PDB file of C-alpha atoms in Angstrom:
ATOM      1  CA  UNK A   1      92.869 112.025 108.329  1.00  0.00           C
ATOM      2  CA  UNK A   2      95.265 108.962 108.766  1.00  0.00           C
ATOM      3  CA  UNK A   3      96.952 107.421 105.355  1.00  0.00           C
ATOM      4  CA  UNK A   4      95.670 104.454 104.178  1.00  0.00           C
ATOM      5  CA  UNK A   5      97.973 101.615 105.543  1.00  0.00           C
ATOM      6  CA  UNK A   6      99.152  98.260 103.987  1.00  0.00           C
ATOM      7  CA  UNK A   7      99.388  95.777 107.319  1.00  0.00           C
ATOM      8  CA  UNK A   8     101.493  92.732 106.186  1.00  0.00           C
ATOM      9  CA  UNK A   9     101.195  88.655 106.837  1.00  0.00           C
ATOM     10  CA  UNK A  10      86.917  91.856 111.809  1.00  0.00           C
ATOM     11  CA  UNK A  11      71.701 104.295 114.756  1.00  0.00           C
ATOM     12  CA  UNK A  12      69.862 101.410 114.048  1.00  0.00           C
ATOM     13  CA  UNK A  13      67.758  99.957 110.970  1.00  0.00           C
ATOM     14  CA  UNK A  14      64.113 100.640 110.810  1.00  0.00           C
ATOM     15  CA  UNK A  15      63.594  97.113 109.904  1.00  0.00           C
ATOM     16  CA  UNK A  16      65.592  94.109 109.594  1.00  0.00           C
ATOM     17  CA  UNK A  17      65.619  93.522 105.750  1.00  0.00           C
ATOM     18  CA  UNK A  18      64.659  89.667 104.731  1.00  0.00           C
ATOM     19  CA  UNK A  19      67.660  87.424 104.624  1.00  0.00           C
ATOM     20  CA  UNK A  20      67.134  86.678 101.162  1.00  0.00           C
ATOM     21  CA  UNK A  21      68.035  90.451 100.135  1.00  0.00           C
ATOM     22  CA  UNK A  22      71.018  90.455 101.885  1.00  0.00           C
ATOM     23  CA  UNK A  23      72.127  87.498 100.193  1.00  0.00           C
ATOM     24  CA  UNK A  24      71.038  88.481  97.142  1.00  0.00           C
ATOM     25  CA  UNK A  25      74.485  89.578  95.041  1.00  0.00           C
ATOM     26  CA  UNK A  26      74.475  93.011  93.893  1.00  0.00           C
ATOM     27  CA  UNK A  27      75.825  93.709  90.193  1.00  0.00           C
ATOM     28  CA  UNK A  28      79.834  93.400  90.236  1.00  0.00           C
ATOM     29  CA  UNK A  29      81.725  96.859  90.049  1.00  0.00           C
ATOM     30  CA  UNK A  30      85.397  97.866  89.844  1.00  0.00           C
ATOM     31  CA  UNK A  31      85.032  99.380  92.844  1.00  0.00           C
ATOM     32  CA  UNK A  32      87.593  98.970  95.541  1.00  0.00           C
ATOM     33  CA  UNK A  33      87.781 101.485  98.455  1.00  0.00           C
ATOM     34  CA  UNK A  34      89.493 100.987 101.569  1.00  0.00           C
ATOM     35  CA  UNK A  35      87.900  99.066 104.382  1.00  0.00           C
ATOM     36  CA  UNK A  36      87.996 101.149 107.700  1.00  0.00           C
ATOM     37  CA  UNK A  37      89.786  99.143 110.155  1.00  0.00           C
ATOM     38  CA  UNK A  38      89.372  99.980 114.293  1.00  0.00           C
ATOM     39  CA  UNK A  39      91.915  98.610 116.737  1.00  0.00           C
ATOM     40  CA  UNK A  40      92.592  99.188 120.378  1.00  0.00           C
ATOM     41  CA  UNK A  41      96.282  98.907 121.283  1.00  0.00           C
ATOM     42  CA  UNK A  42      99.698 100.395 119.632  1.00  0.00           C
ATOM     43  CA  UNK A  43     100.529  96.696 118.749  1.00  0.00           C
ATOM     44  CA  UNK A  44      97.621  95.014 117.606  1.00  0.00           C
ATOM     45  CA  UNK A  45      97.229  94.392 114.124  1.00  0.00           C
ATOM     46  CA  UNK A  46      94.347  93.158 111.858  1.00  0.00           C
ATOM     47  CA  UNK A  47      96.112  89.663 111.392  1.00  0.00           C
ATOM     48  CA  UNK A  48      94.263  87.307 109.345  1.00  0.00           C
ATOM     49  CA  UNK A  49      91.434  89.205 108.415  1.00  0.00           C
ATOM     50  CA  UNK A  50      93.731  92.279 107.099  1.00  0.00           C
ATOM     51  CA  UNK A  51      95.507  89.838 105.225  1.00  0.00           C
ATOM     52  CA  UNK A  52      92.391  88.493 103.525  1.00  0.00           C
ATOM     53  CA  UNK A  53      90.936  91.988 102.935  1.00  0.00           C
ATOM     54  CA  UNK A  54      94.258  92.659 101.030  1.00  0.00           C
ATOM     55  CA  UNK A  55      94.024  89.510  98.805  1.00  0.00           C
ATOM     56  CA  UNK A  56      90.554  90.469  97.825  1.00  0.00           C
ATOM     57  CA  UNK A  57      92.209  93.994  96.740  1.00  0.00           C
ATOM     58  CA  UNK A  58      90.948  96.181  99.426  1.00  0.00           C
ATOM     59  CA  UNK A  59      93.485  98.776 100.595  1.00  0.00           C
ATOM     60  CA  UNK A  60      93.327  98.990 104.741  1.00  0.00           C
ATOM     61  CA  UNK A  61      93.078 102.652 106.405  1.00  0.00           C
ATOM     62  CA  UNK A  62      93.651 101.472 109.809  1.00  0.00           C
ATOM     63  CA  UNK A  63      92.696 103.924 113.116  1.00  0.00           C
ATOM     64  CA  UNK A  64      93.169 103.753 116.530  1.00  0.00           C
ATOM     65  CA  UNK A  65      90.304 105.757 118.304  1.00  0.00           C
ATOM     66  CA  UNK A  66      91.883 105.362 121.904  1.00  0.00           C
ATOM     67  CA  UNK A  67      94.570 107.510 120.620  1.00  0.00           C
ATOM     68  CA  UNK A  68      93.198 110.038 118.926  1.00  0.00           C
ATOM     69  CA  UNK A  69      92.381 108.779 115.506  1.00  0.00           C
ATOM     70  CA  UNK A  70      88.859 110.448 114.052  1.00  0.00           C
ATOM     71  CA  UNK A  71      86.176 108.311 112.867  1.00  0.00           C
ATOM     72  CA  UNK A  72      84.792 108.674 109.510  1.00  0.00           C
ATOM     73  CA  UNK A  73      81.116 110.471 109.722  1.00  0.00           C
ATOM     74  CA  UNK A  74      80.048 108.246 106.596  1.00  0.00           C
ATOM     75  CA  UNK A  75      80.923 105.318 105.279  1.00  0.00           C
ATOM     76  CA  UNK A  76      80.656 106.632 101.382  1.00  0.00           C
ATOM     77  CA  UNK A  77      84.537 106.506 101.572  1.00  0.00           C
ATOM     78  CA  UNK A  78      84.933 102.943 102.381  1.00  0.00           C
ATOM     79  CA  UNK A  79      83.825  99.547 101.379  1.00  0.00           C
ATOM     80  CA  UNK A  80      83.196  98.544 104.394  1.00  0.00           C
ATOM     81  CA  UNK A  81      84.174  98.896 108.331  1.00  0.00           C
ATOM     82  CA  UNK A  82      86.035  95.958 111.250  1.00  0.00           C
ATOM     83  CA  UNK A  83      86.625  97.005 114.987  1.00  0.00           C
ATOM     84  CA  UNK A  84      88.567  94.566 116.592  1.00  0.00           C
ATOM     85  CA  UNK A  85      88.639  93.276 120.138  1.00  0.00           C
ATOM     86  CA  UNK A  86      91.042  94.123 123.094  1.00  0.00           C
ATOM     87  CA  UNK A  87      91.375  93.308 126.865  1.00  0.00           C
ATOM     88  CA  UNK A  88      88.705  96.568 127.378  1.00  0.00           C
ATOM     89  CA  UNK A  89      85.263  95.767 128.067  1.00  0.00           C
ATOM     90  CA  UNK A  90      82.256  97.420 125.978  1.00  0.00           C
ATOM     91  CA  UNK A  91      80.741  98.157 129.374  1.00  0.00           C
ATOM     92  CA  UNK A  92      84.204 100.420 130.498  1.00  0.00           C
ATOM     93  CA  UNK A  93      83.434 104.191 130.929  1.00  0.00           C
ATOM     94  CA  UNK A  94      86.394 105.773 128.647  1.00  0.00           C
ATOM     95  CA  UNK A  95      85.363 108.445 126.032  1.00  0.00           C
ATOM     96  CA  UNK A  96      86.728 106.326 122.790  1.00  0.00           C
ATOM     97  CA  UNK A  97      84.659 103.422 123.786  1.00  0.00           C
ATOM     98  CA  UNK A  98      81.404 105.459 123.980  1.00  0.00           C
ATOM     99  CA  UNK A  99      82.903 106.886 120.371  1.00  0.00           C
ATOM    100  CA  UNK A 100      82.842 104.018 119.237  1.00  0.00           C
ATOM    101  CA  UNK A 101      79.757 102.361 120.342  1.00  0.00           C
ATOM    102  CA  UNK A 102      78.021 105.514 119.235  1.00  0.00           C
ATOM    103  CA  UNK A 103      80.177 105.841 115.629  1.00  0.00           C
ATOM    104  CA  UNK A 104      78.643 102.209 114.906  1.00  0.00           C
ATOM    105  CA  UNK A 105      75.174 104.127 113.923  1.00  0.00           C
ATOM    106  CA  UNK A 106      77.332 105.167 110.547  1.00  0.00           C
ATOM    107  CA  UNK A 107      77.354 101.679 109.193  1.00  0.00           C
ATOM    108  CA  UNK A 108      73.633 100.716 110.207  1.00  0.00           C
ATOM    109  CA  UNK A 109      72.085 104.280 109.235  1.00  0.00           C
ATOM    110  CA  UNK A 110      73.895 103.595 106.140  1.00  0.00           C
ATOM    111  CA  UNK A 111      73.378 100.104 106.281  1.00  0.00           C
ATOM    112  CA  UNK A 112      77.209  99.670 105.591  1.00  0.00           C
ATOM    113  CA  UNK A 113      78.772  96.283 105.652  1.00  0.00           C
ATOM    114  CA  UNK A 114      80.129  96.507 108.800  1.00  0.00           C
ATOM    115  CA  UNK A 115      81.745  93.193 111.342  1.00  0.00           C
ATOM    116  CA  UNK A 116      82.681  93.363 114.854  1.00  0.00           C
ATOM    117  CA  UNK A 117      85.019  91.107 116.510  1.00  0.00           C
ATOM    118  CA  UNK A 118      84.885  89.866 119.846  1.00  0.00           C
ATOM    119  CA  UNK A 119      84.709  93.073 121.457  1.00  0.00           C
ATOM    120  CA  UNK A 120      83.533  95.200 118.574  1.00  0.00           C
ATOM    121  CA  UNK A 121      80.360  92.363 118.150  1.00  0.00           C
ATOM    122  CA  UNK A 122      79.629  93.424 122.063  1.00  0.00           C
ATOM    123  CA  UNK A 123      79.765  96.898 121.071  1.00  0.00           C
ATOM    124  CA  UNK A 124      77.332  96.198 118.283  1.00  0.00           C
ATOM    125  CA  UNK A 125      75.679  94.767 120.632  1.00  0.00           C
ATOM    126  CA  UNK A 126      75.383  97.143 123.422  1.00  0.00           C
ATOM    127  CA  UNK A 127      74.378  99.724 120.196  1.00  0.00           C
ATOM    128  CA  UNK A 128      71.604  97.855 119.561  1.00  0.00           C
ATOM    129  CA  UNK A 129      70.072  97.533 122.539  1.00  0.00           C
ATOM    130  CA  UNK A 130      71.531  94.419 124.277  1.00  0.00           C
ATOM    131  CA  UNK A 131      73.682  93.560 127.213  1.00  0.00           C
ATOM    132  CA  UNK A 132      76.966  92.979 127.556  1.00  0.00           C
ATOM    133  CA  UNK A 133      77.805  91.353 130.853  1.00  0.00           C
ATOM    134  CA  UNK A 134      80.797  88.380 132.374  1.00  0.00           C
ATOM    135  CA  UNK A 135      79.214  84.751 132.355  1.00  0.00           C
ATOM    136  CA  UNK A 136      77.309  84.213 135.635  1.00  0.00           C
ATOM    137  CA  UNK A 137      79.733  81.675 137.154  1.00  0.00           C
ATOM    138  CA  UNK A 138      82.871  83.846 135.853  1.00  0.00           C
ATOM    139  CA  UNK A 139      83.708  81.099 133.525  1.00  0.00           C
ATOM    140  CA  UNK A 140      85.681  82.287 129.620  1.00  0.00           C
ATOM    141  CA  UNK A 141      86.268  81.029 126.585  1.00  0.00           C
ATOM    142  CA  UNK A 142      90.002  81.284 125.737  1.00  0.00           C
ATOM    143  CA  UNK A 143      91.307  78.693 123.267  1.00  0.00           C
ATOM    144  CA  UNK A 144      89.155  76.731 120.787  1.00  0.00           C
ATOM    145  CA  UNK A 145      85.059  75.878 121.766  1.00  0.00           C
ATOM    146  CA  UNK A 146      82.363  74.245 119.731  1.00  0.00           C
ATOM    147  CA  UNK A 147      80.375  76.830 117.316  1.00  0.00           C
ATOM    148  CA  UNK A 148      76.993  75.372 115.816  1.00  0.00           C
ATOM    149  CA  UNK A 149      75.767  77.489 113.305  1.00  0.00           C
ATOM    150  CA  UNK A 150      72.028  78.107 112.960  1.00  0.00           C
ATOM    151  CA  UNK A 151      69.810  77.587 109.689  1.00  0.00           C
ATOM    152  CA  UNK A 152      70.495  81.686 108.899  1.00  0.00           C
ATOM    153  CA  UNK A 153      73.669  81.092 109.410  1.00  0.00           C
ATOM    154  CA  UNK A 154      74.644  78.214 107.479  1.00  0.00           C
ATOM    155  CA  UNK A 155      72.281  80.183 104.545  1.00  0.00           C
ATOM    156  CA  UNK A 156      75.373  82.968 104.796  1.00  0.00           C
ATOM    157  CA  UNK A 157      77.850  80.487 104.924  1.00  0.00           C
ATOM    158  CA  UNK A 158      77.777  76.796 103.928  1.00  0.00           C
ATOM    159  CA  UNK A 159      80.964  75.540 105.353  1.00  0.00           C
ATOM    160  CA  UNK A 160      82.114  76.091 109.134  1.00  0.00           C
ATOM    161  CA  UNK A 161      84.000  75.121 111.075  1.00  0.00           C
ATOM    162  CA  UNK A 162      83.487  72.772 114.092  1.00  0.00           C
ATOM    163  CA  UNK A 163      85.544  74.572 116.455  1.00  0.00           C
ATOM    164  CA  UNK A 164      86.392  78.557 116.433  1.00  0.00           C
ATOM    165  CA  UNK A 165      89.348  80.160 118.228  1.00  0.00           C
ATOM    166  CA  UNK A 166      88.272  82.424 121.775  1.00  0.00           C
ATOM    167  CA  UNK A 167      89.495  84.898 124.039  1.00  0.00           C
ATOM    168  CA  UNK A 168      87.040  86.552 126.013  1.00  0.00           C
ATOM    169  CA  UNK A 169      85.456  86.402 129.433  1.00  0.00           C
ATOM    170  CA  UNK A 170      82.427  88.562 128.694  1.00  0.00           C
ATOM    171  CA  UNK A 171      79.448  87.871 126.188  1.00  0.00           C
ATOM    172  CA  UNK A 172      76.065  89.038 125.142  1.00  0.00           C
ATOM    173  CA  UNK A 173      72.368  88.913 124.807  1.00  0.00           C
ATOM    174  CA  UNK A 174      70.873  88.585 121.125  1.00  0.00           C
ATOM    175  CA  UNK A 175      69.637  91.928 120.018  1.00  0.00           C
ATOM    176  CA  UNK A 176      66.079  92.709 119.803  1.00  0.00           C
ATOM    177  CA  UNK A 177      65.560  92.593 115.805  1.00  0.00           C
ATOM    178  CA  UNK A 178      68.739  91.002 115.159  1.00  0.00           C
ATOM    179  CA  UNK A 179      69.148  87.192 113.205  1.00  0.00           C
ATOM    180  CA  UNK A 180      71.232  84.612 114.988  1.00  0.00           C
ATOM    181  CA  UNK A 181      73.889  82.663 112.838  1.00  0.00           C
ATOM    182  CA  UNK A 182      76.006  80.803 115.159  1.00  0.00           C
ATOM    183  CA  UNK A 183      75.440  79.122 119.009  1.00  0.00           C
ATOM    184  CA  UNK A 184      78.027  78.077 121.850  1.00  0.00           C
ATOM    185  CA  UNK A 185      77.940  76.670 125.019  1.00  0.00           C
ATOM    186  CA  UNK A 186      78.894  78.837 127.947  1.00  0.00           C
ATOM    187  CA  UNK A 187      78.509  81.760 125.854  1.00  0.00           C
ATOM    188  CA  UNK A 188      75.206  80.955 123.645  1.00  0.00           C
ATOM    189  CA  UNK A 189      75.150  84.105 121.697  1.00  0.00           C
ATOM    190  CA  UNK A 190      78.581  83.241 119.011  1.00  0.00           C
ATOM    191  CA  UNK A 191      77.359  85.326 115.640  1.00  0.00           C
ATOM    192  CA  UNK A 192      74.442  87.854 114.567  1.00  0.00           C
ATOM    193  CA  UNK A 193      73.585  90.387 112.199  1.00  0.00           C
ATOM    194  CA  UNK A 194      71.494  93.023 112.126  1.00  0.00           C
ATOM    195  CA  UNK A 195      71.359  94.110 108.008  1.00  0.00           C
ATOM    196  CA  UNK A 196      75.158  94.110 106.794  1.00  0.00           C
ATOM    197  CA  UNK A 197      76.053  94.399 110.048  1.00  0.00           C
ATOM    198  CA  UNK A 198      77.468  91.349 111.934  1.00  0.00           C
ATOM    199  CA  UNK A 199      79.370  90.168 114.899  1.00  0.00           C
ATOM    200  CA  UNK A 200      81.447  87.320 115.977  1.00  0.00           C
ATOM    201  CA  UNK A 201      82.468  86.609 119.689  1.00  0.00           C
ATOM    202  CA  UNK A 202      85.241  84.442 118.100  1.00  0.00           C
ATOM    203  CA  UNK A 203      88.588  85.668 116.415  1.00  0.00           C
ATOM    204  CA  UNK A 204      89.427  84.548 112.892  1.00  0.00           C
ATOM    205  CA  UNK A 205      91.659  87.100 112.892  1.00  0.00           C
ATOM    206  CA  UNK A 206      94.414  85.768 115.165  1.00  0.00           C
ATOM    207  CA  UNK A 207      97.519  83.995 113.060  1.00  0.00           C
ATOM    208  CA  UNK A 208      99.542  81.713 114.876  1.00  0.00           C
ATOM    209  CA  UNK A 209     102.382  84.338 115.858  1.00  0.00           C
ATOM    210  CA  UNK A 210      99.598  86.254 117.710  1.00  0.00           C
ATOM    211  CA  UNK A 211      98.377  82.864 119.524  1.00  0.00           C
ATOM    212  CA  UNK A 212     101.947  82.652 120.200  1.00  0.00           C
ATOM    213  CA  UNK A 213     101.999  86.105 121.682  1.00  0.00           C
ATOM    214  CA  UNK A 214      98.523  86.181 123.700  1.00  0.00           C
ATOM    215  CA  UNK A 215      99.203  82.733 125.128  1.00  0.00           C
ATOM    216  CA  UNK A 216     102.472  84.505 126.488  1.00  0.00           C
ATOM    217  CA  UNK A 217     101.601  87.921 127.572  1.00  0.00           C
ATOM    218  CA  UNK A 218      97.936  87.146 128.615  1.00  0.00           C
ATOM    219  CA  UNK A 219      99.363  83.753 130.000  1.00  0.00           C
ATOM    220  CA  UNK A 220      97.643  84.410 133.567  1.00  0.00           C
ATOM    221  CA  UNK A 221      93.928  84.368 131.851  1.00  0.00           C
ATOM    222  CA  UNK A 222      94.385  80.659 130.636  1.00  0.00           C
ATOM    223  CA  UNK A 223      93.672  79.856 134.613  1.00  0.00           C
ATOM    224  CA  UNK A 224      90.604  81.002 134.610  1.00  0.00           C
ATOM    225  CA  UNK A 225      87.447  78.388 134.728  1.00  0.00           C
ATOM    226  CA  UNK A 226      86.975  76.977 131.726  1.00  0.00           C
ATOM    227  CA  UNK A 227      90.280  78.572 129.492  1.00  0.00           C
ATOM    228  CA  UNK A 228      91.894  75.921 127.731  1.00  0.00           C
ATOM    229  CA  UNK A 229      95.731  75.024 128.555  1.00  0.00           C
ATOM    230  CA  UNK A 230      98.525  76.632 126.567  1.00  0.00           C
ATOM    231  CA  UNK A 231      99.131  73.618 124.763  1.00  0.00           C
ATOM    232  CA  UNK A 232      95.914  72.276 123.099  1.00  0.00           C
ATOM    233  CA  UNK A 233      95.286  75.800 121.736  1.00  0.00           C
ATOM    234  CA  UNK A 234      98.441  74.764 119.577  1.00  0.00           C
ATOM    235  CA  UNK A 235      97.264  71.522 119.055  1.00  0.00           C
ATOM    236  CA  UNK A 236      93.315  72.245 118.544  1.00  0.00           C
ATOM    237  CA  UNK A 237      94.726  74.952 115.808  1.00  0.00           C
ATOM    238  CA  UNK A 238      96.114  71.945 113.873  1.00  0.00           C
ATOM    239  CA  UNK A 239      93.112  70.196 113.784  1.00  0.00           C
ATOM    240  CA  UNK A 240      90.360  73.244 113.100  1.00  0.00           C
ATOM    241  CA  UNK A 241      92.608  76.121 111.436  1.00  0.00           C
ATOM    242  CA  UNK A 242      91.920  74.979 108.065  1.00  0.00           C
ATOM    243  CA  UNK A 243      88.170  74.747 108.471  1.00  0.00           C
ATOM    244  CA  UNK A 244      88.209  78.578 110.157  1.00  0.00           C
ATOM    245  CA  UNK A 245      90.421  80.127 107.254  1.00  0.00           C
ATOM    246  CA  UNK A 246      87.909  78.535 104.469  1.00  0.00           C
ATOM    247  CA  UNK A 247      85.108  79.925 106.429  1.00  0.00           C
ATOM    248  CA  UNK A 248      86.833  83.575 107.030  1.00  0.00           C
ATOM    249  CA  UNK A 249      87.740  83.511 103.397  1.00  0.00           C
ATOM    250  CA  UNK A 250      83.923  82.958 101.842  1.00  0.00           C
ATOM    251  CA  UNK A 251      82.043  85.061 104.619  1.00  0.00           C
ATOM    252  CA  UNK A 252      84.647  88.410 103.899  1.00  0.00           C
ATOM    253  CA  UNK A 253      83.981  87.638  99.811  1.00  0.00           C
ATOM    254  CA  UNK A 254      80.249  87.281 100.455  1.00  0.00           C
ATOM    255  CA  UNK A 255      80.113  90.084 103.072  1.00  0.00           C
ATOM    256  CA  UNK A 256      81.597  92.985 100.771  1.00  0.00           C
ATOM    257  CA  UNK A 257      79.999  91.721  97.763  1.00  0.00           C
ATOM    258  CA  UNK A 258      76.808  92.538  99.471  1.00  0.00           C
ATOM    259  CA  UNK A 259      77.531  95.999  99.913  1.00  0.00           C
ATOM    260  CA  UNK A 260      75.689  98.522  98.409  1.00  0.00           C
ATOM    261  CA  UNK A 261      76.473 100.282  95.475  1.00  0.00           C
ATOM    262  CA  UNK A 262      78.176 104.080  96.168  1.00  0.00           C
ATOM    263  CA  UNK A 263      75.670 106.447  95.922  1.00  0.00           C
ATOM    264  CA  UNK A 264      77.303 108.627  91.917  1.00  0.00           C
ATOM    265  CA  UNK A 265      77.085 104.603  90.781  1.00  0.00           C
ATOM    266  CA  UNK A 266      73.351 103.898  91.943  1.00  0.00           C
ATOM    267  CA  UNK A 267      72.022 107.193  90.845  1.00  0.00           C
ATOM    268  CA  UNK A 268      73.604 105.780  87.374  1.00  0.00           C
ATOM    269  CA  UNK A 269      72.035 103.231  87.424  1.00  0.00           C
ATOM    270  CA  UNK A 270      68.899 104.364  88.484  1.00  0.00           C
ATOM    271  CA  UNK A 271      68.989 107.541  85.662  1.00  0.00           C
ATOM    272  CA  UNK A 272      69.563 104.259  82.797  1.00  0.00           C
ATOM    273  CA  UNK A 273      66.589 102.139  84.343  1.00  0.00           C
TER     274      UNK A 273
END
């Protein structure tokens, strides 16, 4: 099993519980596990969101399934599970993204708090039943696009931001059972959940030294219809970063604080009731 690592400066429910239960705050513990963290290349890192999961005191055991890191077959370990996107597509035929696709039934058997990012919301997707497919006229979303959250979504999270940070070409189709939270333009689907499960087509994980590196390694994607120029993905991040770390911020806090008890506490609780 891989060591829990420090990174310095993201089967199905029976029924979709009522939104009021998720939001409903469960009794504060001491409790601070590690929150399972998937990425897809040697490089990539957790960025802002591994940063935030720190603050809040949450150790990070980070795995890479494309290279032979195991999944976890429960949850009971953690406090809570991100996969992260990547240039793959949930659609590609490799074994680890099956594995994962498939692993994501953990979280929602266990109903888990669990996020996917970009590419790990389309695999959430795809495991729920939805497709995952390129926009019709082969336009993308790299740089920053309008979000406009939806009544559910504003219920999870008061305060968001106007614009969100991109980088993807592909999108999806709502789930069947699922709750939207957010809308877009070219891509309409932007945030859902499914339980304490959610996904986010947008990246509030990427600091400004990874903007700095996708804009330069992935340079030859910001020609493609509709991609924003190098430059106002600088200059949009001035304007809307602020907004999209206050919003990262309260949804991880809320998100984990949701989580259900571990199973020795609960059957405490239950025995003193």
């Amino acid at each position: 099993m891989p060591k829990l690592i420090e990174v310095e400066p993201s089967c199905r429910p029976a029924a979709l519980a009522p939104l009021a239960a998720v939001l409903q705050p469960l009794p504060k513990t001491q409790d601070i596990r590690p929150v399972l963290i998937v990425l897809h290349q040697e490089t990539s890192t957790p960025g802002r969101v591994g940063n935030a999961l720190r603050l809040l005191g949450h150790p990070l055991d980070i795995r890479r399934p494309r290279f032979g890191d195991p999944l976890p077959e429960t949850l009971d370990g953690h406090a809570g599970a991100v996969i992260f996107g990547g240039p793959m597509s949930a659609n590609d035929p490799d074994d680890y993204v099956r594995r994962e696709i498939d692993w994501i039934a953990v979280p929602l058997k266990e109903d888990r708090p669990f996020l996917g990012i970009c590419l790990g919301a389309q695999m959430l997707a795809v495991q729920l039943g939805a497709r995952v497919a390129p926009h019709p006229h082969g336009r993308a979303e790299i740089g920053y696009y309008d979000i406009r959250p939806t009544a559910a979504g504003r219920a999870i999270c008061t305060q968001w931001p106007e614009q969100v940070y991109h980088w993807h070409g592909e999108g999806f189709d709502l789930p069947s059972g699922s709750e939207l939270l957010a809308e877009g333009g070219d891509f309409p689907v932007q945030a859902f959940r499914a339980g304490h499960s959610f996904g986010v087509q947008f990246h509030p994980d990427v600091t400004t030294a990874m903007m700095h590196r996708w804009t330069t390694r992935g340079h030859a994607r910001l020609e493609l219809p509709g991609a924003r120029p190098r430059r106002d993905h600088f200059a949009d991040r001035a304007v809307h970063d602020v907004a999209e770390r206050v919003w990262l911020r309260d949804f991880l806090d809320n998100w984990l604080a949701r989580m259900p008890l571990p199973a020795p506490e609960l059957a405490l609780r239950e025995a003193a009731e």
